[in-house]
mmCIF file of C-alpha atoms and ligand atoms in Angstrom:
data_model
loop_
_atom_site.group_PDB
_atom_site.id
_atom_site.type_symbol
_atom_site.label_atom_id
_atom_site.label_comp_id
_atom_site.label_asym_id
_atom_site.label_seq_id
_atom_site.Cartn_x
_atom_site.Cartn_y
_atom_site.Cartn_z
ATOM 1 C CA MET A 1 22.721 8.723 -45.671
ATOM 2 C CA GLU A 2 19.685 8.074 -43.718
ATOM 3 C CA THR A 3 17.160 10.405 -41.842
ATOM 4 C CA ILE A 4 15.963 9.428 -38.651
ATOM 5 C CA SER A 5 12.221 10.129 -38.207
ATOM 6 C CA VAL A 6 11.101 11.222 -34.918
ATOM 7 C CA ASP A 7 7.620 12.026 -33.818
ATOM 8 C CA VAL A 8 8.137 15.440 -32.309
ATOM 9 C CA ARG A 9 4.734 15.231 -30.743
ATOM 10 C CA PHE A 10 6.467 13.359 -27.998
ATOM 11 C CA ILE A 11 9.165 15.915 -27.178
ATOM 12 C CA ASN A 12 7.152 18.960 -25.978
ATOM 13 C CA PRO A 13 4.820 17.052 -23.662
ATOM 14 C CA PHE A 14 8.221 15.818 -21.559
ATOM 15 C CA ILE A 15 9.436 19.156 -21.589
ATOM 16 C CA ARG A 16 6.117 20.533 -19.954
ATOM 17 C CA SER A 17 6.309 17.441 -17.851
ATOM 18 C CA VAL A 18 9.733 17.816 -16.392
ATOM 19 C CA HIS A 19 8.998 21.813 -15.715
ATOM 20 C CA ASN A 20 6.007 20.682 -13.936
ATOM 21 C CA VAL A 21 7.658 17.986 -11.897
ATOM 22 C CA PHE A 22 10.856 19.660 -10.818
ATOM 23 C CA LYS A 23 9.087 23.036 -10.059
ATOM 24 C CA THR A 24 6.346 21.272 -8.055
ATOM 25 C CA MET A 25 8.486 18.548 -6.343
ATOM 26 C CA CYS A 26 11.934 19.980 -6.076
ATOM 27 C CA ARG A 27 11.162 23.779 -6.140
ATOM 28 C CA LEU A 28 13.723 23.733 -9.288
ATOM 29 C CA GLU A 29 13.101 25.526 -12.741
ATOM 30 C CA PRO A 30 14.799 23.543 -15.356
ATOM 31 C CA ARG A 31 16.486 25.553 -18.482
ATOM 32 C CA VAL A 32 15.721 23.276 -21.423
ATOM 33 C CA GLY A 33 18.489 23.281 -24.028
ATOM 34 C CA LYS A 34 18.017 22.071 -27.500
ATOM 35 C CA PRO A 35 16.951 18.611 -27.962
ATOM 36 C CA TYR A 36 19.336 16.617 -30.444
ATOM 37 C CA VAL A 37 19.611 13.025 -31.673
ATOM 38 C CA LYS A 38 21.927 10.726 -29.763
ATOM 39 C CA VAL A 39 24.253 9.078 -32.131
ATOM 40 C CA SER A 40 26.917 7.498 -29.759
ATOM 41 C CA GLU A 41 26.997 6.050 -26.142
ATOM 42 C CA GLU A 42 27.749 9.591 -24.679
ATOM 43 C CA PRO A 43 26.688 11.046 -22.727
ATOM 44 C CA TYR A 44 27.446 8.727 -20.032
ATOM 45 C CA ALA A 45 25.519 8.761 -16.876
ATOM 46 C CA ASP A 46 25.830 7.854 -13.164
ATOM 47 C CA VAL A 47 22.254 7.372 -12.307
ATOM 48 C CA SER A 48 19.671 6.562 -14.662
ATOM 49 C CA GLY A 49 15.749 6.398 -13.976
ATOM 50 C CA VAL A 50 13.913 4.446 -16.540
ATOM 51 C CA ILE A 51 10.238 4.161 -17.474
ATOM 52 C CA GLY A 52 8.737 2.204 -20.404
ATOM 53 C CA PHE A 53 5.763 2.712 -22.212
ATOM 54 C CA SER A 54 3.232 0.142 -23.766
ATOM 55 C CA GLY A 55 -0.027 0.418 -25.831
ATOM 56 C CA ASP A 56 -0.978 2.854 -28.588
ATOM 57 C CA ALA A 57 2.474 4.309 -27.992
ATOM 58 C CA SER A 58 5.598 2.497 -26.867
ATOM 59 C CA GLY A 59 9.256 3.179 -25.999
ATOM 60 C CA SER A 60 10.935 4.404 -23.000
ATOM 61 C CA ILE A 61 12.073 7.758 -21.409
ATOM 62 C CA VAL A 62 15.389 7.635 -19.092
ATOM 63 C CA LEU A 63 16.297 10.650 -16.586
ATOM 64 C CA THR A 64 19.958 10.609 -16.552
ATOM 65 C CA PHE A 65 22.305 12.303 -13.830
ATOM 66 C CA MET A 66 25.820 12.339 -12.744
ATOM 67 C CA PHE A 67 26.127 11.493 -8.914
ATOM 68 C CA ASP A 68 26.207 15.167 -7.629
ATOM 69 C CA ALA A 69 23.508 16.584 -9.340
ATOM 70 C CA ALA A 70 21.416 13.522 -8.625
ATOM 71 C CA SER A 71 22.296 13.641 -4.839
ATOM 72 C CA LYS A 72 21.232 17.449 -4.794
ATOM 73 C CA ILE A 73 18.088 16.819 -6.731
ATOM 74 C CA ALA A 74 16.773 13.669 -4.854
ATOM 75 C CA THR A 75 17.707 15.756 -1.652
ATOM 76 C CA ALA A 76 15.546 18.715 -2.724
ATOM 77 C CA PHE A 77 12.700 16.163 -3.915
ATOM 78 C CA ALA A 78 12.813 14.212 -0.524
ATOM 79 C CA GLY A 79 13.382 17.348 1.696
ATOM 80 C CA VAL A 80 16.084 15.202 3.655
ATOM 81 C CA PRO A 81 19.801 14.677 2.680
ATOM 82 C CA ILE A 82 20.016 11.828 0.051
ATOM 83 C CA THR A 83 23.421 10.793 -0.764
ATOM 84 C CA PRO A 84 24.093 8.169 -3.319
ATOM 85 C CA GLU A 85 24.441 5.690 -0.431
ATOM 86 C CA HIS A 86 21.104 6.370 1.128
ATOM 87 C CA ARG A 87 18.664 3.425 0.893
ATOM 88 C CA ASP A 88 16.095 6.081 -0.972
ATOM 89 C CA PHE A 89 18.557 7.230 -3.511
ATOM 90 C CA ALA A 90 17.338 4.986 -6.234
ATOM 91 C CA ASP A 91 13.795 5.267 -5.155
ATOM 92 C CA ALA A 92 14.050 9.099 -5.309
ATOM 93 C CA ILE A 93 15.072 9.062 -8.862
ATOM 94 C CA GLY A 94 12.654 6.138 -9.844
ATOM 95 C CA GLU A 95 9.765 8.323 -8.662
ATOM 96 C CA LEU A 96 10.844 11.301 -10.547
ATOM 97 C CA ALA A 97 11.016 9.438 -13.710
ATOM 98 C CA ASN A 98 7.739 7.893 -13.066
ATOM 99 C CA MET A 99 5.985 11.482 -12.502
ATOM 100 C CA VAL A 100 7.730 12.934 -15.434
ATOM 101 C CA ALA A 101 6.460 9.870 -17.606
ATOM 102 C CA GLY A 102 2.834 9.767 -16.383
ATOM 103 C CA ASN A 103 2.289 13.521 -16.807
ATOM 104 C CA ALA A 104 3.652 13.457 -20.179
ATOM 105 C CA LYS A 105 1.681 10.412 -21.556
ATOM 106 C CA LYS A 106 -1.628 12.412 -20.880
ATOM 107 C CA GLU A 107 -0.642 14.940 -23.539
ATOM 108 C CA PHE A 108 0.265 12.317 -26.116
ATOM 109 C CA GLY A 109 -3.045 12.409 -27.753
ATOM 110 C CA GLU A 110 -6.702 12.304 -27.050
ATOM 111 C CA GLY A 111 -8.205 8.672 -26.757
ATOM 112 C CA LEU A 112 -4.617 7.023 -26.630
ATOM 113 C CA SER A 113 -4.351 4.335 -24.274
ATOM 114 C CA ILE A 114 -0.832 4.117 -22.846
ATOM 115 C CA SER A 115 0.639 2.165 -19.954
ATOM 116 C CA ILE A 116 3.964 3.011 -18.126
ATOM 117 C CA SER A 117 6.028 0.570 -16.439
ATOM 118 C CA LEU A 118 7.346 0.664 -12.944
ATOM 119 C CA PRO A 119 10.668 2.655 -12.495
ATOM 120 C CA ASN A 120 14.097 0.933 -13.146
ATOM 121 C CA VAL A 121 16.906 2.667 -11.742
ATOM 122 C CA ILE A 122 20.532 1.855 -12.931
ATOM 123 C CA VAL A 123 23.198 3.041 -10.412
ATOM 124 C CA GLY A 124 26.984 2.907 -11.846
ATOM 125 C CA SER A 125 29.497 5.346 -12.383
ATOM 126 C CA HIS A 126 29.647 6.224 -16.145
ATOM 127 C CA HIS A 127 27.487 4.049 -17.572
ATOM 128 C CA ALA A 128 26.208 3.960 -21.211
ATOM 129 C CA ILE A 129 22.528 3.813 -22.819
ATOM 130 C CA SER A 130 23.297 2.883 -26.539
ATOM 131 C CA PRO A 131 20.823 4.011 -29.186
ATOM 132 C CA SER A 132 19.424 0.998 -31.098
ATOM 133 C CA LYS A 133 19.134 0.441 -34.732
ATOM 134 C CA SER A 134 15.572 0.932 -34.827
ATOM 135 C CA HIS A 135 14.567 3.312 -32.099
ATOM 136 C CA SER A 136 16.299 6.791 -32.116
ATOM 137 C CA ILE A 137 16.851 8.711 -29.094
ATOM 138 C CA ILE A 138 16.341 12.310 -28.402
ATOM 139 C CA ILE A 139 18.302 13.874 -25.582
ATOM 140 C CA VAL A 140 16.574 16.941 -24.059
ATOM 141 C CA PRO A 141 19.357 18.517 -21.750
ATOM 142 C CA CYS A 142 18.168 20.257 -18.851
ATOM 143 C CA GLU A 143 20.055 22.756 -16.389
ATOM 144 C CA THR A 144 19.130 23.582 -12.902
ATOM 145 C CA ASP A 145 20.657 25.290 -9.715
ATOM 146 C CA MET A 146 21.551 21.984 -8.471
ATOM 147 C CA GLY A 147 23.185 20.480 -11.380
ATOM 148 C CA SER A 148 22.280 19.330 -15.127
ATOM 149 C CA PHE A 149 20.273 16.251 -16.059
ATOM 150 C CA ASN A 150 19.218 14.829 -19.397
ATOM 151 C CA VAL A 151 15.937 13.340 -20.482
ATOM 152 C CA GLU A 152 16.505 10.405 -23.182
ATOM 153 C CA VAL A 153 13.255 9.897 -25.257
ATOM 154 C CA SER A 154 12.539 7.074 -27.383
ATOM 155 C CA MET A 155 9.093 6.680 -28.440
ATOM 156 C CA VAL A 156 7.332 5.240 -31.198
ATOM 157 C CA MET A 157 3.422 5.630 -32.162
ATOM 158 C CA GLU A 158 1.794 2.212 -32.533
ATOM 159 C CA LYS A 159 -1.672 3.475 -33.162
ATOM 160 C CA LYS A 160 -2.056 5.832 -36.032
ATOM 161 C CA SER A 161 -3.839 8.671 -34.636
ATOM 162 C CA VAL A 162 -5.602 11.426 -36.582
ATOM 163 C CA ALA A 163 -3.432 13.996 -34.966
ATOM 164 C CA ALA A 164 -0.178 12.020 -35.029
ATOM 165 C CA LYS A 165 2.354 13.893 -37.179
ATOM 166 C CA ALA A 166 5.841 12.486 -37.685
ATOM 167 C CA GLN A 167 8.472 15.022 -38.792
ATOM 168 C CA PRO A 168 11.869 14.290 -39.417
ATOM 169 C CA VAL A 169 14.412 15.704 -37.036
ATOM 170 C CA GLY A 170 17.453 17.162 -38.917
ATOM 171 C CA ALA A 171 19.714 14.241 -38.046
ATOM 172 C CA ALA A 172 21.561 12.286 -40.708
ATOM 173 C CA VAL A 173 23.533 9.301 -39.528
ATOM 174 C CA MET B 1 -7.176 8.903 13.357
ATOM 175 C CA LYS B 2 -5.231 6.183 11.618
ATOM 176 C CA VAL B 3 -4.184 6.882 7.998
ATOM 177 C CA MET B 4 -2.583 4.452 5.654
ATOM 178 C CA LEU B 5 -0.292 5.477 2.804
ATOM 179 C CA VAL B 6 0.135 2.883 -0.054
ATOM 180 C CA ASP B 7 2.812 3.583 -2.529
ATOM 181 C CA ASP B 8 5.886 1.670 -3.853
ATOM 182 C CA SER B 9 8.026 5.103 -3.478
ATOM 183 C CA ARG B 10 9.281 5.290 0.093
ATOM 184 C CA THR B 11 10.242 8.928 -0.696
ATOM 185 C CA ILE B 12 6.452 9.923 -1.517
ATOM 186 C CA ARG B 13 5.172 8.075 1.535
ATOM 187 C CA ASN B 14 7.801 10.220 3.400
ATOM 188 C CA ILE B 15 6.498 13.257 1.921
ATOM 189 C CA GLN B 16 2.990 12.096 2.518
ATOM 190 C CA ARG B 17 3.765 11.501 6.283
ATOM 191 C CA ASN B 18 4.939 15.205 6.488
ATOM 192 C CA VAL B 19 1.818 16.579 4.971
ATOM 193 C CA LEU B 20 -0.209 14.595 7.200
ATOM 194 C CA SER B 21 1.469 15.292 10.558
ATOM 195 C CA GLN B 22 1.273 19.114 9.600
ATOM 196 C CA LEU B 23 -2.387 18.504 9.364
ATOM 197 C CA GLY B 24 -2.257 16.799 12.841
ATOM 198 C CA TYR B 25 -2.396 13.276 11.886
ATOM 199 C CA THR B 26 0.356 11.142 13.251
ATOM 200 C CA ASP B 27 -1.178 7.729 13.493
ATOM 201 C CA ILE B 28 0.109 6.302 10.240
ATOM 202 C CA VAL B 29 0.852 3.036 8.454
ATOM 203 C CA GLU B 30 2.636 2.420 5.441
ATOM 204 C CA ALA B 31 2.334 -0.209 2.522
ATOM 205 C CA GLY B 32 4.403 -0.635 -0.470
ATOM 206 C CA ASP B 33 1.592 -2.307 -2.798
ATOM 207 C CA GLY B 34 -1.968 -3.634 -2.629
ATOM 208 C CA VAL B 35 -1.057 -6.854 -1.122
ATOM 209 C CA GLU B 36 0.706 -5.272 1.628
ATOM 210 C CA ALA B 37 -2.135 -2.830 2.303
ATOM 211 C CA LEU B 38 -4.904 -5.524 2.631
ATOM 212 C CA ALA B 39 -2.636 -7.374 5.054
ATOM 213 C CA ARG B 40 -1.946 -4.230 7.045
ATOM 214 C CA MET B 41 -5.755 -3.560 6.921
ATOM 215 C CA ALA B 42 -6.508 -7.013 8.354
ATOM 216 C CA GLU B 43 -4.286 -5.834 11.450
ATOM 217 C CA GLY B 44 -6.555 -2.874 11.983
ATOM 218 C CA MET B 45 -8.649 -0.572 9.726
ATOM 219 C CA PRO B 46 -7.425 2.794 9.105
ATOM 220 C CA GLU B 47 -10.014 5.863 8.690
ATOM 221 C CA LEU B 48 -8.255 7.332 5.610
ATOM 222 C CA MET B 49 -6.318 5.772 2.888
ATOM 223 C CA LEU B 50 -4.011 7.455 0.134
ATOM 224 C CA ILE B 51 -3.370 5.029 -2.581
ATOM 225 C CA ASP B 52 -1.218 5.177 -5.616
ATOM 226 C CA TRP B 53 -1.896 3.531 -8.761
ATOM 227 C CA ASN B 54 1.169 2.054 -10.310
ATOM 228 C CA MET B 55 2.617 -0.459 -8.071
ATOM 229 C CA PRO B 56 4.130 -4.030 -8.026
ATOM 230 C CA ASN B 57 2.212 -7.150 -6.846
ATOM 231 C CA MET B 58 -1.023 -5.271 -6.723
ATOM 232 C CA ASP B 59 -1.672 -1.964 -8.375
ATOM 233 C CA GLY B 60 -4.058 0.784 -6.736
ATOM 234 C CA ILE B 61 -6.993 0.378 -8.969
ATOM 235 C CA THR B 62 -7.330 -3.296 -8.103
ATOM 236 C CA LEU B 63 -6.918 -2.685 -4.400
ATOM 237 C CA VAL B 64 -9.721 -0.028 -4.234
ATOM 238 C CA ARG B 65 -11.974 -2.380 -5.848
ATOM 239 C CA LYS B 66 -11.134 -5.124 -3.455
ATOM 240 C CA ILE B 67 -11.478 -2.642 -0.667
ATOM 241 C CA ARG B 68 -14.904 -1.545 -1.911
ATOM 242 C CA GLU B 69 -16.117 -5.243 -2.245
ATOM 243 C CA THR B 70 -16.592 -5.129 1.476
ATOM 244 C CA ASN B 71 -16.202 -1.472 2.815
ATOM 245 C CA LYS B 72 -18.097 1.210 1.047
ATOM 246 C CA THR B 73 -17.477 3.993 3.557
ATOM 247 C CA ILE B 74 -13.630 4.334 4.294
ATOM 248 C CA PRO B 75 -12.560 7.470 2.297
ATOM 249 C CA LEU B 76 -10.096 6.654 -0.284
ATOM 250 C CA ILE B 77 -7.912 9.194 -2.291
ATOM 251 C CA MET B 78 -6.199 8.034 -5.289
ATOM 252 C CA VAL B 79 -2.741 9.818 -5.241
ATOM 253 C CA THR B 80 -1.062 9.031 -8.733
ATOM 254 C CA THR B 81 0.772 10.306 -11.839
ATOM 255 C CA GLU B 82 -1.977 8.945 -13.937
ATOM 256 C CA ALA B 83 -3.561 12.031 -15.242
ATOM 257 C CA GLU B 84 -5.761 11.107 -17.978
ATOM 258 C CA LYS B 85 -9.514 11.777 -17.692
ATOM 259 C CA THR B 86 -10.158 8.088 -18.561
ATOM 260 C CA ARG B 87 -8.035 6.913 -15.629
ATOM 261 C CA VAL B 88 -9.764 9.425 -13.267
ATOM 262 C CA ILE B 89 -13.249 8.118 -14.378
ATOM 263 C CA GLU B 90 -12.122 4.392 -13.862
ATOM 264 C CA ALA B 91 -10.952 5.372 -10.323
ATOM 265 C CA ILE B 92 -14.099 6.970 -9.247
ATOM 266 C CA LYS B 93 -16.140 4.108 -10.817
ATOM 267 C CA ALA B 94 -13.823 2.004 -8.685
ATOM 268 C CA GLY B 95 -15.094 3.716 -5.696
ATOM 269 C CA VAL B 96 -12.265 6.458 -4.772
ATOM 270 C CA ASN B 97 -13.667 9.498 -2.897
ATOM 271 C CA ASN B 98 -10.882 12.005 -4.363
ATOM 272 C CA TYR B 99 -8.240 12.091 -6.932
ATOM 273 C CA CYS B 100 -4.798 13.924 -6.272
ATOM 274 C CA ILE B 101 -2.493 14.001 -9.290
ATOM 275 C CA LYS B 102 1.397 13.651 -8.936
ATOM 276 C CA PRO B 103 3.437 16.053 -8.883
ATOM 277 C CA PHE B 104 1.479 17.607 -6.048
ATOM 278 C CA THR B 105 2.178 20.380 -3.556
ATOM 279 C CA VAL B 106 1.785 20.168 0.155
ATOM 280 C CA GLU B 107 -1.099 22.547 -0.110
ATOM 281 C CA SER B 108 -2.988 20.676 -2.937
ATOM 282 C CA LEU B 109 -2.609 17.216 -0.884
ATOM 283 C CA GLY B 110 -3.591 18.816 2.239
ATOM 284 C CA GLU B 111 -6.618 20.303 0.564
ATOM 285 C CA LYS B 112 -7.681 16.934 -0.788
ATOM 286 C CA ILE B 113 -7.263 15.286 2.514
ATOM 287 C CA ASN B 114 -9.459 18.069 4.152
ATOM 288 C CA GLN B 115 -12.094 18.002 1.375
ATOM 289 C CA THR B 116 -12.326 14.221 1.675
ATOM 290 C CA LEU B 117 -12.651 14.058 5.283
ATOM 291 C CA GLY B 118 -15.011 16.714 5.343
ATOM 292 C CA LYS B 119 -17.289 15.357 2.904
ATOM 293 C CA ALA B 120 -17.006 11.879 4.646
ATOM 294 C CA THR B 121 -18.235 13.290 7.887
ATOM 295 C CA ALA B 122 -21.067 15.311 6.236
ATOM 296 C CA ALA B 123 -22.298 11.994 4.851
ATOM 297 C CA ALA B 124 -21.957 10.173 7.985
ATOM 298 C CA THR B 125 -23.925 12.838 10.052
ATOM 299 C CA ALA B 126 -26.510 13.326 7.030
HETATM 300 MG MG1 LIG C 201 4.212 4.099 -7.858
#
């Protein structure tokens, strides 16, 4: 039995950032469920907006949606109807992921230098994002009036910051 | 007054376009990255630019530095999800007149635009 250690310092900034971004840009108030460690390919997604982090902390966050919620949320963001066929569908999901990532990273710690990548968006019915052996993924489930989505966080602290506290999250695999 | 929107997200450019049209600005050009912005500027100088930080080909901070090499007066507003103090300072040193953090409300972006143009007008008439 092996316990995955997760730096929980990374989770709360993402939760605050999700609230901030969805409230300001989509007029939605996400209700956040209990975060848990991803142990299989599930849950599957139809749309994933991916942002990578590099520098003093590295890893990625992925916003994952099913098509229905993605369309409704993208529509609320853009202010015009955005179906999965619309040319701005992936753009809207990618920019939401960009804002969630950017706003979270300022809270990771004073004096840390962290860069974010440009958004990558995966669109495909029921695709899987697999957890790797070395990096655990924490899933933060979010519910809104326009449907649910998940924030999949996989972050590792590169620089030993004084404030950094790695705590084991109770998952044994 | 011609305004240029520089952001790799078309969704963000559309939202900014709506904010600007509510403020009465409808002469708008768009660019998806710094390289495209410089090309558009060569075709005709805008009187205000909104510039994103994270973009492909040439990012916003590089674009700001390039613009300021030859033009010290055009009002530039950085509109970005980069929110750390160090980034804001870096952008101000590079020569931006104002800084708007994404996510933004229609009101907050409108206020930054008015603020920036007001200051620029005051400086020009001083
Ligand atoms: Mg961008």
